[in-house]
mmCIF file of C-alpha atoms and ligand atoms in Angstrom:
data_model
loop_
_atom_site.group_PDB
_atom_site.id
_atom_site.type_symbol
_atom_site.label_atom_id
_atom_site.label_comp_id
_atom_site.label_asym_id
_atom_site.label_seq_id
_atom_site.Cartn_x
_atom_site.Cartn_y
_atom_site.Cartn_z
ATOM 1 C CA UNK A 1 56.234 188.095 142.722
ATOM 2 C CA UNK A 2 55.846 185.572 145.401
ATOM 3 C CA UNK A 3 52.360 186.979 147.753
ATOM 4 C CA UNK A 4 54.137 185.673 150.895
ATOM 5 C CA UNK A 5 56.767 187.925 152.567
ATOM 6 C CA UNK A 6 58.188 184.839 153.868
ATOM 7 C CA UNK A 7 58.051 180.888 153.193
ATOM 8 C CA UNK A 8 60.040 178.188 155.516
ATOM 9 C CA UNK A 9 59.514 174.670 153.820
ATOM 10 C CA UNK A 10 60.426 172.130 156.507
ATOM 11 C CA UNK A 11 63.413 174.421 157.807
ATOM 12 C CA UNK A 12 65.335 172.646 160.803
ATOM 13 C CA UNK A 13 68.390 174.147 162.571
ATOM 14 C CA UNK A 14 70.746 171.544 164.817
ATOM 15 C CA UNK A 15 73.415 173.652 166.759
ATOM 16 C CA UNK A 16 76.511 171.484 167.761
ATOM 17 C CA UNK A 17 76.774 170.317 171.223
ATOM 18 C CA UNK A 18 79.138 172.470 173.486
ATOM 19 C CA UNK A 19 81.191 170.036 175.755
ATOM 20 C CA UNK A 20 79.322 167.298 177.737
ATOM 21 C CA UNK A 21 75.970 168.483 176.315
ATOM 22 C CA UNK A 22 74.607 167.083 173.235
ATOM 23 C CA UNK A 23 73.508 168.912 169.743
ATOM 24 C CA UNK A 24 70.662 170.718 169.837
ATOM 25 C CA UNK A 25 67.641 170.857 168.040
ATOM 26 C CA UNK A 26 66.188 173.984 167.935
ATOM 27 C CA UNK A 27 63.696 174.081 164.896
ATOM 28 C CA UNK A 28 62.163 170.761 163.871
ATOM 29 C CA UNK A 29 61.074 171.207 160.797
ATOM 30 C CA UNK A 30 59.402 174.330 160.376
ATOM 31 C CA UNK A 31 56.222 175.182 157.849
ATOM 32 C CA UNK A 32 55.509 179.248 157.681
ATOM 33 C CA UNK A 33 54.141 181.258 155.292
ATOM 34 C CA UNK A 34 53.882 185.181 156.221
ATOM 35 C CA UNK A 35 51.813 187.340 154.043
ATOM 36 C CA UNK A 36 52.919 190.253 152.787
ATOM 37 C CA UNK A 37 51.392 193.790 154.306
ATOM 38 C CA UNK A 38 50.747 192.189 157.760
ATOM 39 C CA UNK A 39 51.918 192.559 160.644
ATOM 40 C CA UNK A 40 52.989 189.344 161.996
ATOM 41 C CA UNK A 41 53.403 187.906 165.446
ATOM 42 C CA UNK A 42 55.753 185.144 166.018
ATOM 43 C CA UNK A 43 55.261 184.128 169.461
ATOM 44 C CA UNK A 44 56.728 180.943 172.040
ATOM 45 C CA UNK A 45 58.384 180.643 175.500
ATOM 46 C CA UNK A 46 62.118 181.263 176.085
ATOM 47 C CA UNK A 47 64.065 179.017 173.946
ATOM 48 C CA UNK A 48 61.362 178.097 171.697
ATOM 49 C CA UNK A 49 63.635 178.942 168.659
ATOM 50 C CA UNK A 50 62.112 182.257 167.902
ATOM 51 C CA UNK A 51 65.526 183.907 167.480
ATOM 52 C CA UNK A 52 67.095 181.256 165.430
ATOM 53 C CA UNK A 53 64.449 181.797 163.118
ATOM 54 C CA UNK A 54 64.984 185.114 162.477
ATOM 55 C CA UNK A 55 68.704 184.990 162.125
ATOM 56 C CA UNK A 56 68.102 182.219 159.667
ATOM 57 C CA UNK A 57 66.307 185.072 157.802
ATOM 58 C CA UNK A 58 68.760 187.829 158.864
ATOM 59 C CA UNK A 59 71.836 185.297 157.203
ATOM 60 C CA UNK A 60 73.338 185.184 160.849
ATOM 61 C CA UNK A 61 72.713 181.960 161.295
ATOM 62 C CA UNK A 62 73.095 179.208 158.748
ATOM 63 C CA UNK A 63 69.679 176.524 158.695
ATOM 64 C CA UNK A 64 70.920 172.773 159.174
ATOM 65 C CA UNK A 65 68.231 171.812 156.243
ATOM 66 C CA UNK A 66 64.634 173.066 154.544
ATOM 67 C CA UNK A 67 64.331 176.330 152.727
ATOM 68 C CA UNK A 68 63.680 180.012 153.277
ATOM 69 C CA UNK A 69 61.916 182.402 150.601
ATOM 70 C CA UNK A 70 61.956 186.079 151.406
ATOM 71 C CA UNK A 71 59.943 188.087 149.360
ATOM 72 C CA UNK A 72 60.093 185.682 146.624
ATOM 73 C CA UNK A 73 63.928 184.668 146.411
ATOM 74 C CA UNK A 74 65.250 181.319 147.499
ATOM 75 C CA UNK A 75 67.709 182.536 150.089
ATOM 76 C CA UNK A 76 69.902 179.998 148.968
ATOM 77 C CA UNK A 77 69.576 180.616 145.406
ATOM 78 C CA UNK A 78 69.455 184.395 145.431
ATOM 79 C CA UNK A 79 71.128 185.745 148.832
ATOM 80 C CA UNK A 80 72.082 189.106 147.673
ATOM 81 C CA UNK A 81 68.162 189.885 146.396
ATOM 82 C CA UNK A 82 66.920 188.170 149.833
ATOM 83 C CA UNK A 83 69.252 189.832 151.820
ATOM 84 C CA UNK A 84 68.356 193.357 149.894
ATOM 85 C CA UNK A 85 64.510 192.962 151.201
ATOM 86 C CA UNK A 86 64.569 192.470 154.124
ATOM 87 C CA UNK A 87 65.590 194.446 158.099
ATOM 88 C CA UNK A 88 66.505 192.379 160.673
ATOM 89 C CA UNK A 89 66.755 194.101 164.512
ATOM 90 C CA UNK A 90 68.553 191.606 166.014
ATOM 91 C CA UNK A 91 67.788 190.675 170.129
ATOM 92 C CA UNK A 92 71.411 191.587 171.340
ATOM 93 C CA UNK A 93 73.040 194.591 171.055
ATOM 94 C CA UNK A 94 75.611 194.400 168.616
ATOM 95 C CA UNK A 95 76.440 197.616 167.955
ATOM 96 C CA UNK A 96 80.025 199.379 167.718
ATOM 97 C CA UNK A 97 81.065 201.168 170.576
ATOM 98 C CA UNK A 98 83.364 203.571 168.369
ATOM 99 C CA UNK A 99 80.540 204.012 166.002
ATOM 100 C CA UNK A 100 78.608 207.460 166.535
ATOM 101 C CA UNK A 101 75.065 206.894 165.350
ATOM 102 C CA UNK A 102 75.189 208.454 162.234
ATOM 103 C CA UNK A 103 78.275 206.885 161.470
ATOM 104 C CA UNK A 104 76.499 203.510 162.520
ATOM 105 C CA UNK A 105 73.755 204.364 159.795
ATOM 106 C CA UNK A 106 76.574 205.100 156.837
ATOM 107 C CA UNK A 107 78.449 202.369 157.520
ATOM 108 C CA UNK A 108 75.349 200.189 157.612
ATOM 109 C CA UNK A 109 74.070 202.088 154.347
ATOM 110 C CA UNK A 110 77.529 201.401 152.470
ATOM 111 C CA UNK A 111 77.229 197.893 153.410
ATOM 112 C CA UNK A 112 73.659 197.502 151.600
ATOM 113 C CA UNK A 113 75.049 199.300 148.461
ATOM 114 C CA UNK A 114 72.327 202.257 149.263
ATOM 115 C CA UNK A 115 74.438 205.137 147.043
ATOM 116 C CA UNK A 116 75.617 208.590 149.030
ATOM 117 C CA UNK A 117 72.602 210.243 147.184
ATOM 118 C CA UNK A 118 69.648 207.431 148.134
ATOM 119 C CA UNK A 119 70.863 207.736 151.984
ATOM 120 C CA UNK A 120 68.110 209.389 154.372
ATOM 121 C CA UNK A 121 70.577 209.471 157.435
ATOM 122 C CA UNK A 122 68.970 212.562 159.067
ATOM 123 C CA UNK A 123 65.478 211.300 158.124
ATOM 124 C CA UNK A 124 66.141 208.211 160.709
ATOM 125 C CA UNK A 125 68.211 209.728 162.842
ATOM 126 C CA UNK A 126 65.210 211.836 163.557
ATOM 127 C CA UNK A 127 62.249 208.905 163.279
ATOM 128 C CA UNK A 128 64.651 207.212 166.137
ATOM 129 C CA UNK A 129 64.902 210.619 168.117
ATOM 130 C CA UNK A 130 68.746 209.921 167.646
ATOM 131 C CA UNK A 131 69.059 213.708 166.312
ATOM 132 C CA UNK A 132 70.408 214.978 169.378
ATOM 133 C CA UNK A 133 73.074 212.374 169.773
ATOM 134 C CA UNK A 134 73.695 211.468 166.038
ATOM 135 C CA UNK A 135 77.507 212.432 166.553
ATOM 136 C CA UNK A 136 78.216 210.746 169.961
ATOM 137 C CA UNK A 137 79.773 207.430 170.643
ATOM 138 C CA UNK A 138 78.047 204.187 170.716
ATOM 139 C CA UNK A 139 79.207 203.408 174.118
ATOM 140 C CA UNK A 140 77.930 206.541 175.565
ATOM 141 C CA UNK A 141 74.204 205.968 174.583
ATOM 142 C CA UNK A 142 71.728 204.574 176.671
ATOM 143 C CA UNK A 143 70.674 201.333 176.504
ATOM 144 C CA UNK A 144 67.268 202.678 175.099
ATOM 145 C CA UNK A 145 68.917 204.638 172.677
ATOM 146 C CA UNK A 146 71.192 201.718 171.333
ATOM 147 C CA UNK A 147 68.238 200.056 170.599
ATOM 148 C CA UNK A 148 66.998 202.850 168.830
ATOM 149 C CA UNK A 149 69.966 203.043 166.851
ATOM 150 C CA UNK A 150 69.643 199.001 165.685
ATOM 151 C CA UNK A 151 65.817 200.013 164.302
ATOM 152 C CA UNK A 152 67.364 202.588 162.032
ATOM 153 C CA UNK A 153 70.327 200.786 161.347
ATOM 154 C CA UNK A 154 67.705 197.612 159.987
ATOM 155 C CA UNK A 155 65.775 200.807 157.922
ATOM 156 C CA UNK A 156 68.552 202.322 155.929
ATOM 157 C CA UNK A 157 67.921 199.998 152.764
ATOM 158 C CA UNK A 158 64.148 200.572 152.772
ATOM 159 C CA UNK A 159 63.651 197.052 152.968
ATOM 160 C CA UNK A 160 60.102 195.741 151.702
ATOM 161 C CA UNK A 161 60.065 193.445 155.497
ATOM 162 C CA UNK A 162 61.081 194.516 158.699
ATOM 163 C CA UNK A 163 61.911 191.964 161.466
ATOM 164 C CA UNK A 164 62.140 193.207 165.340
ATOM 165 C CA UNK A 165 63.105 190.255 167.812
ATOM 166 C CA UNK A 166 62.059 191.147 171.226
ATOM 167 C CA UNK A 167 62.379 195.052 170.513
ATOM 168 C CA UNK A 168 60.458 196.049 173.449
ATOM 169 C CA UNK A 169 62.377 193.579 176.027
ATOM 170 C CA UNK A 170 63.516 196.099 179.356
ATOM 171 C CA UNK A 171 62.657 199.011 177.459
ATOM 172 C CA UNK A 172 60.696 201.861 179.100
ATOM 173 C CA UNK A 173 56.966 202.534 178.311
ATOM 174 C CA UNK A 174 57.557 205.788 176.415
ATOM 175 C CA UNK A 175 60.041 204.058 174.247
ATOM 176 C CA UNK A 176 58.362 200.729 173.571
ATOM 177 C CA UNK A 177 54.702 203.426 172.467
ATOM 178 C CA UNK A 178 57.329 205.088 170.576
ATOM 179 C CA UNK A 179 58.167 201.817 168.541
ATOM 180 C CA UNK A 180 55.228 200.536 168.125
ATOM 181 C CA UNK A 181 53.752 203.839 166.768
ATOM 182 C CA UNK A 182 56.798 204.053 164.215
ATOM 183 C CA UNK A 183 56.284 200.307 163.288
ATOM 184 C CA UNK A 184 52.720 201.219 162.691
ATOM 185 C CA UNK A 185 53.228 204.009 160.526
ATOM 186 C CA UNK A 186 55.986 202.400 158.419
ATOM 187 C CA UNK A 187 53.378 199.152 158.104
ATOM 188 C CA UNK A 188 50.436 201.617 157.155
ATOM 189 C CA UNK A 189 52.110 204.277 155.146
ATOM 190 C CA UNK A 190 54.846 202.524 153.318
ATOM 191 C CA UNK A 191 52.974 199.082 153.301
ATOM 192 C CA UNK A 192 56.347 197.431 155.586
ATOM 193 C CA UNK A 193 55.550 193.932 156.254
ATOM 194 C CA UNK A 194 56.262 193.711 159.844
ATOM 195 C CA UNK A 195 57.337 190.459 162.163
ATOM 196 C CA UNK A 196 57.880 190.690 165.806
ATOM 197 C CA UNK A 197 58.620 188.425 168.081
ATOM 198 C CA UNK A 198 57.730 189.398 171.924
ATOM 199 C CA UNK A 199 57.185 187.981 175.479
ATOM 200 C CA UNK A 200 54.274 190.676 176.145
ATOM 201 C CA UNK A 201 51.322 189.087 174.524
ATOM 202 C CA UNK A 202 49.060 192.355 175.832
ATOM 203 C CA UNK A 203 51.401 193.924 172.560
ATOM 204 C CA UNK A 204 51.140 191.230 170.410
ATOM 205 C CA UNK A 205 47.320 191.370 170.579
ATOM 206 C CA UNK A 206 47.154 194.997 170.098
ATOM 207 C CA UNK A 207 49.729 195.412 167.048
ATOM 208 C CA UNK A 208 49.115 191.520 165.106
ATOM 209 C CA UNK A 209 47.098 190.766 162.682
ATOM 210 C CA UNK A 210 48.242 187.579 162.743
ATOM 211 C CA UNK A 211 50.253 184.942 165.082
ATOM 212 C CA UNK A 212 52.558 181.976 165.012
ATOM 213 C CA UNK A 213 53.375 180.055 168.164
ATOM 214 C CA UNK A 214 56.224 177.852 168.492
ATOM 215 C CA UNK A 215 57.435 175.627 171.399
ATOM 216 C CA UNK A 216 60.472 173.400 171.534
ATOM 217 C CA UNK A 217 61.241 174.051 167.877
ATOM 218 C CA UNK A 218 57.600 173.257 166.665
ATOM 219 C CA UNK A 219 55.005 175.167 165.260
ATOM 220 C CA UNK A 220 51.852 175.196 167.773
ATOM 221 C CA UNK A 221 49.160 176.682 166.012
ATOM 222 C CA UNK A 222 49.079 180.076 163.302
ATOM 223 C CA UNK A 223 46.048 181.978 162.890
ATOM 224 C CA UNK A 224 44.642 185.707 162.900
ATOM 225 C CA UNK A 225 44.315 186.867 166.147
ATOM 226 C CA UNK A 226 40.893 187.405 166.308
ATOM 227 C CA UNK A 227 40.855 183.350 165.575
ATOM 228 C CA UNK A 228 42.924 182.587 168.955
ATOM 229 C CA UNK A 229 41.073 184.660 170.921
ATOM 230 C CA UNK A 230 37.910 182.693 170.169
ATOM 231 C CA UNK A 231 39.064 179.328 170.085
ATOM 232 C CA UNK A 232 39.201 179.069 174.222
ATOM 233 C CA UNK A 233 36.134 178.208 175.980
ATOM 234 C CA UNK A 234 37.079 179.757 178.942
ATOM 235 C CA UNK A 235 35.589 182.536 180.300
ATOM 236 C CA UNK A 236 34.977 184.583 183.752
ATOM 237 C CA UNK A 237 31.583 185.889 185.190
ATOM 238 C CA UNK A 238 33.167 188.317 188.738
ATOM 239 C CA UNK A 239 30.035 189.682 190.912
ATOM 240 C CA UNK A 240 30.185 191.875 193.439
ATOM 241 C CA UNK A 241 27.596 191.287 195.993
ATOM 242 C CA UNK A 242 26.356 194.188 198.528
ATOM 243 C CA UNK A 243 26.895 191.963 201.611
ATOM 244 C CA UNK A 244 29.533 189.755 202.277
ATOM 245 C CA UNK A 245 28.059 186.558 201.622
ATOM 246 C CA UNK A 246 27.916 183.797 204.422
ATOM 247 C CA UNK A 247 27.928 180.934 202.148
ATOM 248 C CA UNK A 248 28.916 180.263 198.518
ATOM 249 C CA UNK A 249 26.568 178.414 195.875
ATOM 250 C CA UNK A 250 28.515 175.176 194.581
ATOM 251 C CA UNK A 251 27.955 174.652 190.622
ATOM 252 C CA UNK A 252 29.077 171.775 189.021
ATOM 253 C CA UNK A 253 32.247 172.408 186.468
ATOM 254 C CA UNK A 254 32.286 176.187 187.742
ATOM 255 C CA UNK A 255 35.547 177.210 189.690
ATOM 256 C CA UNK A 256 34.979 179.849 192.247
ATOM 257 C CA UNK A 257 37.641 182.090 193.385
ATOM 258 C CA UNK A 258 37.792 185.217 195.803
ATOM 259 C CA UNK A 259 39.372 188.637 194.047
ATOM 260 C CA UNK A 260 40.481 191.719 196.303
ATOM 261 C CA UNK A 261 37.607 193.868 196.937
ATOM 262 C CA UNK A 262 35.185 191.807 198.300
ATOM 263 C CA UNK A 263 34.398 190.445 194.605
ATOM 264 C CA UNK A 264 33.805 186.382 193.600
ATOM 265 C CA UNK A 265 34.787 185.210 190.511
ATOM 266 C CA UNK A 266 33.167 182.226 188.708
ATOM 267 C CA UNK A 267 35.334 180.608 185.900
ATOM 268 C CA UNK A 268 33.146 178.652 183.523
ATOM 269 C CA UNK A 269 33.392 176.789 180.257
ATOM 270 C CA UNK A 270 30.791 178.500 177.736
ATOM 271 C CA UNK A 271 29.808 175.267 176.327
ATOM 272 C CA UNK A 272 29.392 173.649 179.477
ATOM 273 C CA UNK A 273 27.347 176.397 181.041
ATOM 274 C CA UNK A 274 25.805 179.817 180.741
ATOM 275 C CA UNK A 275 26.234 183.270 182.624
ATOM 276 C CA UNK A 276 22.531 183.055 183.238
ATOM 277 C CA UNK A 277 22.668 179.411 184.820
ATOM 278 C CA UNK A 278 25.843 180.651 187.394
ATOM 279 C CA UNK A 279 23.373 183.743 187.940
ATOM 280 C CA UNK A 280 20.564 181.714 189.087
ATOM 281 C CA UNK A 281 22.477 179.739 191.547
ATOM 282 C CA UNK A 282 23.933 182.782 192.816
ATOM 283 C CA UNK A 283 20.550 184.232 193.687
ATOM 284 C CA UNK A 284 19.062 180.732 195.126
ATOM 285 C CA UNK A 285 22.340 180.889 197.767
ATOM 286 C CA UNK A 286 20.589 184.606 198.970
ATOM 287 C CA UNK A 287 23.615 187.086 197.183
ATOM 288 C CA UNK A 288 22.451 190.017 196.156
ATOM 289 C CA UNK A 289 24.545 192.104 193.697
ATOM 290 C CA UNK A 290 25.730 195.079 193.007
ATOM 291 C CA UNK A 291 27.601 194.515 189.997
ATOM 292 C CA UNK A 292 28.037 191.747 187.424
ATOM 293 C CA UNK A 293 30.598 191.701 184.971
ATOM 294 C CA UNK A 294 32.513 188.690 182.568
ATOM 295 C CA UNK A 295 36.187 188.765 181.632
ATOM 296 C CA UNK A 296 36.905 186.824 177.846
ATOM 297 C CA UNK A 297 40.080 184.948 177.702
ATOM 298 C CA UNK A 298 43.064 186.815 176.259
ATOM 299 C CA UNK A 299 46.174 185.798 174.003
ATOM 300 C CA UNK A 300 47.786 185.056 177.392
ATOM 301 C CA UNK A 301 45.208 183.025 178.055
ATOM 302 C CA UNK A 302 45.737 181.017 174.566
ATOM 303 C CA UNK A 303 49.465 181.251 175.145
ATOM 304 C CA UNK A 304 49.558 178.869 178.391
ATOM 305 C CA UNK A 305 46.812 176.886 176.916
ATOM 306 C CA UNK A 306 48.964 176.166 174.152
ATOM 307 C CA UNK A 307 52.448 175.639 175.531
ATOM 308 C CA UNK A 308 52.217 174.440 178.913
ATOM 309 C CA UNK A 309 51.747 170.466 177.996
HETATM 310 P P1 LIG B 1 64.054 181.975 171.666
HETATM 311 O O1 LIG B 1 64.510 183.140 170.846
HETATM 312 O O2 LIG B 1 62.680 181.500 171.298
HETATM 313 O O3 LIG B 1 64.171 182.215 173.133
HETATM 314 P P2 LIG B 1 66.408 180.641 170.573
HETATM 315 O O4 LIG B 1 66.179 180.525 169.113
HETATM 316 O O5 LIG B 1 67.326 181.711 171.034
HETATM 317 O O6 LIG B 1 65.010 180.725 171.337
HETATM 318 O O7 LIG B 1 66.978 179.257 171.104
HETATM 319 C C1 LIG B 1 66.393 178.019 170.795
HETATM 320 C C2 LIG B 1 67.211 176.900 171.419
HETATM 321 O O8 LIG B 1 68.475 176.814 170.774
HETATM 322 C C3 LIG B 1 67.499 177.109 172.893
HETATM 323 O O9 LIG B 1 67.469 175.851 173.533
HETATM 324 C C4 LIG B 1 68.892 177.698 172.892
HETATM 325 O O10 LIG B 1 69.567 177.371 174.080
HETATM 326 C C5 LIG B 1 69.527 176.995 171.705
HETATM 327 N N1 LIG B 1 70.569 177.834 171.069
HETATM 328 C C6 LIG B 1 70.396 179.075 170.560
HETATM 329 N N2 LIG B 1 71.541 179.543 170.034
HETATM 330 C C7 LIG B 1 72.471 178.585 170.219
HETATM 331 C C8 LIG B 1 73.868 178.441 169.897
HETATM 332 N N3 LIG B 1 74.524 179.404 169.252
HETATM 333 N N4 LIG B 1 74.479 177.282 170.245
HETATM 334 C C9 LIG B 1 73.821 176.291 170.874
HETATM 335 N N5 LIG B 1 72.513 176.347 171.198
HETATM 336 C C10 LIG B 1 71.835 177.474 170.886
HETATM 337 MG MG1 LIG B 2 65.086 185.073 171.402
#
């Protein structure tokens, strides 16, 4: 057994152009491996080809060229065993509108082969708080809910990887603490290899152990977390000073900004200059303070750094 949850070997997609617009490229070639037992981040603007990613590795949509191992099977060469490990919640909500959810998680269950016996319907139903509704139609849940409903419905095979795309998008803040503590639990209890994909990067640094970015069908940089959040040299020193000062100190390479409160903030690169050194000048131009403190760069930070070219 493969150690990778994942491998894409130079995996491109090209979808077909749609009347006067031309085909388009959407991956460009794309090297990944995803170990297995992390929690994964897979990270990149709008249309960065995120999606089309995972529904290469959901089988919804078919890769132009390269290849895709999940959990040690060539998809192409072994689909049913590739298709047997892994969970895909898909981005849109595909979901039946005659389906109840418990129906939704049978049908879903017959379709993976999982026997009448091996089914834990009620277990999900309640890990998804779907209990209360588990006999009502699709079309009269929530939008919350339905999303709910596509987590279980990508658990009922007890697949060894579980894929969310964007499963916290518009979703309120007791749901998305909801998922994340589930995702948590299934990645620390039943050793799940998780991959996300999500457009709030405070998550991503909190749940990831690790992070791809992609941009314009490329892969930007993959690393742990911890490693992104050190690579900038960027960094913040914001005084408060007990008097509103009548003039500000100039430093060379320093940017100086006004925040609300009555507080200055210097941004600084930490191998051009130090804390101390913006500290100094900040005393020679008369300020006294009443507070210091220094912000470090976060993975939004690294983000823009990264994409906006
Ligand atoms: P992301 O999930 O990162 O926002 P997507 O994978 O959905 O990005 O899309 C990547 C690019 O491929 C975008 O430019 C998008 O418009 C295009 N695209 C996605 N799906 C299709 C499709 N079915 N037909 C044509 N173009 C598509
Ligand atoms: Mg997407």
């Amino acid at each position: 057994m493969s150690q990778n949850a994942i491998e894409f070997k130079g995996v491109t997609k090209t979808y077909a152009g749609q009347g006067k617009s031309g085909p388009k490229h959407a991956l460009k070639g794309i090297d990944l491996t995803i170990p297995a037992g992390s929690i994964f981040g897979l990270l990149g603007p709008n249309g960065a080809g995120k999606s089309t990613m995972i529904n290469i590795l959901a089988g919804l949509v078919n890769k132009t060229s390269g290849k895709v191992g999940i959990w040690g099977f060539d998809q192409d060469v072994n689909p049913r065993q590739s298709r047997a490990a892994i969970g895909v919640m898909p981005q849109e909500l595909n979901l039946d509108p005659f389906f109840s959810p418990r129906g939704a998680l049978e049908v879903q269950a017959g379709l993976y082969g999982v026997p009448k016996s091996e089914r834990r319907t009620d277990e999900i139903l309640e890990m998804i708080g779907l209990t209360d509704k588990a006999d009502a139609y699709a079309r009269s849940l929530s939008g919350g809910m339905r999303r709910r409903l596509l987590l279980g419905k990508a658990l009922v095979h007890r697949p060894h990887i579980l894929v969310l795309d964007e499963p916290t998008a518009g979703v309120d803040i007791e749901l998305r603490q909801m998922l994340w503590r589930n995702v948590r639990r299934l990645n620390e209890e039943d050793g799940m290899t998780i991959i996300l994909t999500t457009h709030y990067l405070e998550e991503a640094q909190q749940m990831c152990d690790e992070i791809a970015i992609i941009n314009h069908g490329e892969m930007v940089v993959r690393d742990t977390t911890a490693n992104l959040l050190g690579r900038l040299d960027a960094k913040t020193l914001v005084i408060t000073p007990e008097a509103e000062p009548s003039h500000l100190p100039t430093i060379e390479g320093v940017k100086i900004s006004q925040r609300p409160g009555g507080k200055i903030a210097f941004d600084f690169n930490r191998s051009a200059t130090t804390p101390g050194a913006i500290l100094d000048a900040v005393r020679d131009a008369g300020i006294s303070l009443r507070d210091v403190a220094t912000e470090e760069p976060d993975l939004e930070d690294v983000f823009l750094a990264l994409t906006h070219s």
